[in-house]
mmCIF file of C-alpha atoms in Angstrom:
data_model
loop_
_atom_site.group_PDB
_atom_site.id
_atom_site.type_symbol
_atom_site.label_atom_id
_atom_site.label_comp_id
_atom_site.label_asym_id
_atom_site.label_seq_id
_atom_site.Cartn_x
_atom_site.Cartn_y
_atom_site.Cartn_z
ATOM 1 C CA MET B 522 -115.818 -137.566 0.462
ATOM 2 C CA ASP B 523 -112.377 -136.210 1.208
ATOM 3 C CA ILE B 524 -110.163 -137.906 3.784
ATOM 4 C CA THR B 525 -108.688 -134.742 5.261
ATOM 5 C CA MET B 526 -111.501 -132.687 6.762
ATOM 6 C CA PRO B 527 -111.715 -130.686 9.990
ATOM 7 C CA GLU B 528 -113.323 -132.236 13.086
ATOM 8 C CA LEU B 529 -114.439 -135.557 11.538
ATOM 9 C CA ASN B 530 -112.069 -137.010 8.959
ATOM 10 C CA GLY B 531 -113.475 -138.591 5.816
ATOM 11 C CA LEU B 532 -112.766 -142.141 6.948
ATOM 12 C CA GLU B 533 -114.729 -141.669 10.166
ATOM 13 C CA ALA B 534 -117.486 -139.840 8.280
ATOM 14 C CA THR B 535 -117.686 -142.670 5.734
ATOM 15 C CA GLU B 536 -117.939 -145.249 8.500
ATOM 16 C CA GLN B 537 -120.722 -143.274 10.175
ATOM 17 C CA ILE B 538 -122.612 -142.765 6.906
ATOM 18 C CA LYS B 539 -122.437 -146.482 6.082
ATOM 19 C CA LYS B 540 -123.605 -147.345 9.598
ATOM 20 C CA ASP B 541 -126.575 -144.978 9.464
ATOM 21 C CA PHE B 542 -127.374 -145.366 5.752
ATOM 22 C CA PRO B 543 -125.967 -148.708 4.512
ATOM 23 C CA ARG B 544 -127.396 -148.293 1.002
ATOM 24 C CA ILE B 545 -125.501 -145.042 0.400
ATOM 25 C CA HIS B 546 -122.376 -145.405 -1.747
ATOM 26 C CA VAL B 547 -119.358 -143.286 -0.798
ATOM 27 C CA ILE B 548 -116.498 -142.426 -3.137
ATOM 28 C CA ILE B 549 -113.336 -141.032 -1.595
ATOM 29 C CA LEU B 550 -111.734 -138.210 -3.591
ATOM 30 C CA SER B 551 -108.310 -137.569 -2.106
ATOM 31 C CA VAL B 552 -104.743 -136.436 -2.701
ATOM 32 C CA HIS B 553 -103.609 -139.423 -0.615
ATOM 33 C CA ALA B 554 -102.703 -142.315 -2.909
ATOM 34 C CA GLY B 555 -101.004 -144.634 -0.417
ATOM 35 C CA GLU B 556 -102.224 -148.159 0.151
ATOM 36 C CA GLU B 557 -102.844 -147.428 3.838
ATOM 37 C CA TYR B 558 -105.457 -144.782 3.029
ATOM 38 C CA VAL B 559 -107.154 -146.931 0.393
ATOM 39 C CA VAL B 560 -107.366 -149.952 2.682
ATOM 40 C CA HIS B 561 -108.766 -147.845 5.534
ATOM 41 C CA ALA B 562 -111.294 -146.231 3.194
ATOM 42 C CA LEU B 563 -112.515 -149.580 1.889
ATOM 43 C CA LYS B 564 -112.711 -150.993 5.421
ATOM 44 C CA ALA B 565 -114.751 -147.928 6.438
ATOM 45 C CA GLY B 566 -117.222 -148.810 3.690
ATOM 46 C CA ALA B 567 -116.175 -146.664 0.736
ATOM 47 C CA SER B 568 -117.236 -148.026 -2.638
ATOM 48 C CA GLY B 569 -114.639 -146.097 -4.594
ATOM 49 C CA TYR B 570 -111.372 -144.237 -4.284
ATOM 50 C CA ILE B 571 -110.193 -141.608 -6.765
ATOM 51 C CA VAL B 572 -107.163 -139.342 -6.701
ATOM 52 C CA LYS B 573 -107.940 -135.633 -6.892
ATOM 53 C CA ASP B 574 -106.025 -135.130 -10.127
ATOM 54 C CA ALA B 575 -108.350 -137.530 -11.979
ATOM 55 C CA ASP B 576 -110.151 -136.076 -14.961
ATOM 56 C CA THR B 577 -113.925 -135.711 -15.146
ATOM 57 C CA LYS B 578 -114.266 -138.786 -17.382
ATOM 58 C CA GLU B 579 -112.777 -140.925 -14.635
ATOM 59 C CA LEU B 580 -115.098 -139.393 -12.054
ATOM 60 C CA ASP B 581 -118.046 -140.156 -14.334
ATOM 61 C CA LEU B 582 -116.849 -143.753 -14.751
ATOM 62 C CA ALA B 583 -116.468 -144.106 -10.970
ATOM 63 C CA LEU B 584 -119.967 -142.753 -10.323
ATOM 64 C CA HIS B 585 -121.528 -145.159 -12.826
ATOM 65 C CA SER B 586 -119.518 -148.131 -11.518
ATOM 66 C CA VAL B 587 -120.401 -147.469 -7.906
ATOM 67 C CA ALA B 588 -124.061 -146.813 -8.766
ATOM 68 C CA LYS B 589 -124.166 -150.336 -10.300
ATOM 69 C CA GLY B 590 -122.815 -151.773 -7.065
ATOM 70 C CA ASP B 591 -119.204 -152.215 -8.195
ATOM 71 C CA THR B 592 -116.102 -150.969 -6.416
ATOM 72 C CA TYR B 593 -113.994 -148.416 -8.271
ATOM 73 C CA LEU B 594 -110.327 -147.560 -7.742
ATOM 74 C CA SER B 595 -108.399 -145.046 -9.831
ATOM 75 C CA PRO B 596 -105.975 -146.886 -12.120
ATOM 76 C CA ARG B 597 -103.036 -145.365 -10.253
ATOM 77 C CA ILE B 598 -104.490 -146.523 -6.936
ATOM 78 C CA SER B 599 -105.251 -150.058 -8.117
ATOM 79 C CA LYS B 600 -101.789 -150.322 -9.661
ATOM 80 C CA ASN B 601 -100.160 -149.342 -6.346
ATOM 81 C CA VAL B 602 -102.380 -151.637 -4.276
ATOM 82 C CA VAL B 603 -101.792 -154.636 -6.539
ATOM 83 C CA HIS B 604 -98.054 -153.931 -6.741
ATOM 84 C CA ASP B 605 -97.737 -153.700 -2.935
ATOM 85 C CA TYR B 606 -99.835 -156.823 -2.460
ATOM 86 C CA LEU B 607 -97.769 -158.865 -4.923
ATOM 87 C CA ARG B 608 -94.533 -157.566 -3.418
ATOM 88 C CA ARG B 609 -95.643 -158.702 0.029
ATOM 89 C CA LEU B 610 -96.708 -162.101 -1.290
ATOM 90 C CA THR B 611 -93.362 -162.756 -2.905
ATOM 91 C CA MET B 612 -91.228 -161.216 -0.157
ATOM 92 C CA GLU B 613 -92.696 -162.597 3.055
ATOM 93 C CA PRO B 614 -91.712 -166.262 2.894
ATOM 94 C CA GLU B 615 -88.259 -165.453 1.555
ATOM 95 C CA SER B 616 -87.706 -162.530 3.917
ATOM 96 C CA ALA B 617 -88.535 -164.509 7.047
ATOM 97 C CA GLU B 618 -85.853 -167.036 6.125
ATOM 98 C CA HIS B 619 -83.300 -164.271 5.649
ATOM 99 C CA LEU B 620 -83.658 -162.847 9.167
ATOM 100 C CA THR B 621 -81.225 -164.078 11.763
ATOM 101 C CA ARG B 622 -82.413 -165.312 15.133
ATOM 102 C CA ARG B 623 -81.227 -162.042 16.705
ATOM 103 C CA GLN B 624 -83.033 -159.973 14.066
ATOM 104 C CA ARG B 625 -86.268 -161.873 14.760
ATOM 105 C CA GLU B 626 -85.811 -161.146 18.481
ATOM 106 C CA VAL B 627 -85.264 -157.442 17.788
ATOM 107 C CA LEU B 628 -88.229 -157.362 15.386
ATOM 108 C CA GLN B 629 -90.498 -158.988 17.953
ATOM 109 C CA LEU B 630 -89.495 -156.493 20.640
ATOM 110 C CA ILE B 631 -89.956 -153.560 18.250
ATOM 111 C CA ALA B 632 -93.398 -154.867 17.287
ATOM 112 C CA GLU B 633 -94.305 -155.241 20.952
ATOM 113 C CA GLY B 634 -93.616 -151.524 21.381
ATOM 114 C CA HIS B 635 -90.289 -151.557 23.199
ATOM 115 C CA THR B 636 -87.937 -148.608 22.758
ATOM 116 C CA THR B 637 -84.427 -148.968 21.390
ATOM 117 C CA LYS B 638 -83.043 -148.460 24.893
ATOM 118 C CA GLU B 639 -85.346 -151.137 26.362
ATOM 119 C CA ILE B 640 -84.405 -153.607 23.623
ATOM 120 C CA ALA B 641 -80.705 -152.911 24.168
ATOM 121 C CA THR B 642 -81.035 -153.532 27.905
ATOM 122 C CA LYS B 643 -83.149 -156.659 27.474
ATOM 123 C CA LEU B 644 -80.810 -158.232 24.897
ATOM 124 C CA ARG B 645 -77.620 -156.868 26.471
ATOM 125 C CA LEU B 646 -76.681 -154.924 23.337
ATOM 126 C CA SER B 647 -75.702 -151.342 22.696
ATOM 127 C CA GLU B 648 -78.376 -148.980 21.399
ATOM 128 C CA LYS B 649 -76.309 -148.549 18.219
ATOM 129 C CA THR B 650 -76.359 -152.328 17.647
ATOM 130 C CA VAL B 651 -80.157 -152.379 18.078
ATOM 131 C CA GLN B 652 -80.470 -149.487 15.604
ATOM 132 C CA SER B 653 -78.240 -151.373 13.177
ATOM 133 C CA HIS B 654 -80.386 -154.505 13.496
ATOM 134 C CA ARG B 655 -83.540 -152.440 12.916
ATOM 135 C CA MET B 656 -82.103 -150.905 9.732
ATOM 136 C CA GLN B 657 -80.979 -154.320 8.433
ATOM 137 C CA ILE B 658 -84.415 -155.806 9.158
ATOM 138 C CA MET B 659 -86.154 -152.951 7.357
ATOM 139 C CA ARG B 660 -83.849 -153.300 4.365
ATOM 140 C CA ARG B 661 -84.340 -157.083 4.165
ATOM 141 C CA LEU B 662 -88.118 -156.808 4.470
ATOM 142 C CA GLY B 663 -88.337 -153.873 2.081
ATOM 143 C CA VAL B 664 -90.168 -151.654 4.565
ATOM 144 C CA HIS B 665 -89.493 -148.077 5.538
ATOM 145 C CA ASP B 666 -91.165 -147.480 8.891
ATOM 146 C CA ILE B 667 -91.918 -149.051 12.252
ATOM 147 C CA ALA B 668 -95.632 -149.432 11.459
ATOM 148 C CA ALA B 669 -94.750 -151.679 8.500
ATOM 149 C CA LEU B 670 -92.498 -153.752 10.767
ATOM 150 C CA VAL B 671 -95.376 -154.207 13.198
ATOM 151 C CA ARG B 672 -97.763 -155.207 10.388
ATOM 152 C CA TYR B 673 -95.196 -157.712 9.130
ATOM 153 C CA ALA B 674 -94.769 -159.177 12.631
ATOM 154 C CA VAL B 675 -98.552 -159.570 12.984
ATOM 155 C CA ARG B 676 -99.006 -161.077 9.487
ATOM 156 C CA THR B 677 -96.252 -163.623 10.047
ATOM 157 C CA GLY B 678 -97.419 -164.550 13.555
ATOM 158 C CA LEU B 679 -94.334 -163.198 15.297
ATOM 159 C CA ILE B 680 -96.706 -161.295 17.595
ATOM 160 C CA GLN B 681 -100.464 -161.446 18.132
ATOM 161 C CA ALA B 682 -102.648 -158.453 17.233
ATOM 162 C CA GLU B 683 -104.427 -157.084 20.282
#
């Protein structure tokens, strides 16, 4: 299964296949190597995830592993997933302590979906100051996008997932 397909993407197709035929094993073969894709694929029910540049020996190994009921991840994928997981484990407790009260306020409002302008108005700050806080928070938490900030806020209980 590929992730990027017209009409029904591979993640949705995998979920539907597993719903209709739970004994079928799905292996994702994709150019996408990011943790987000892997996690979504596994949650959708995929039994394996291989990058498209894998050689045929790896594909054979994946097929045999999945046929036995095991889960298979390309070495590059498993390395990235484990690295990101360990980074989050070691960073979260320390990172939360390193945020100021104001940064936690800004993070909470960002995670709740407020715009920079709304946050500035609510906290009586300039938009530039809010942007500066957001960049400092991202640097301290080691994240690079708003989605990662939201995930962090949910994981640490700063906001509740809906």
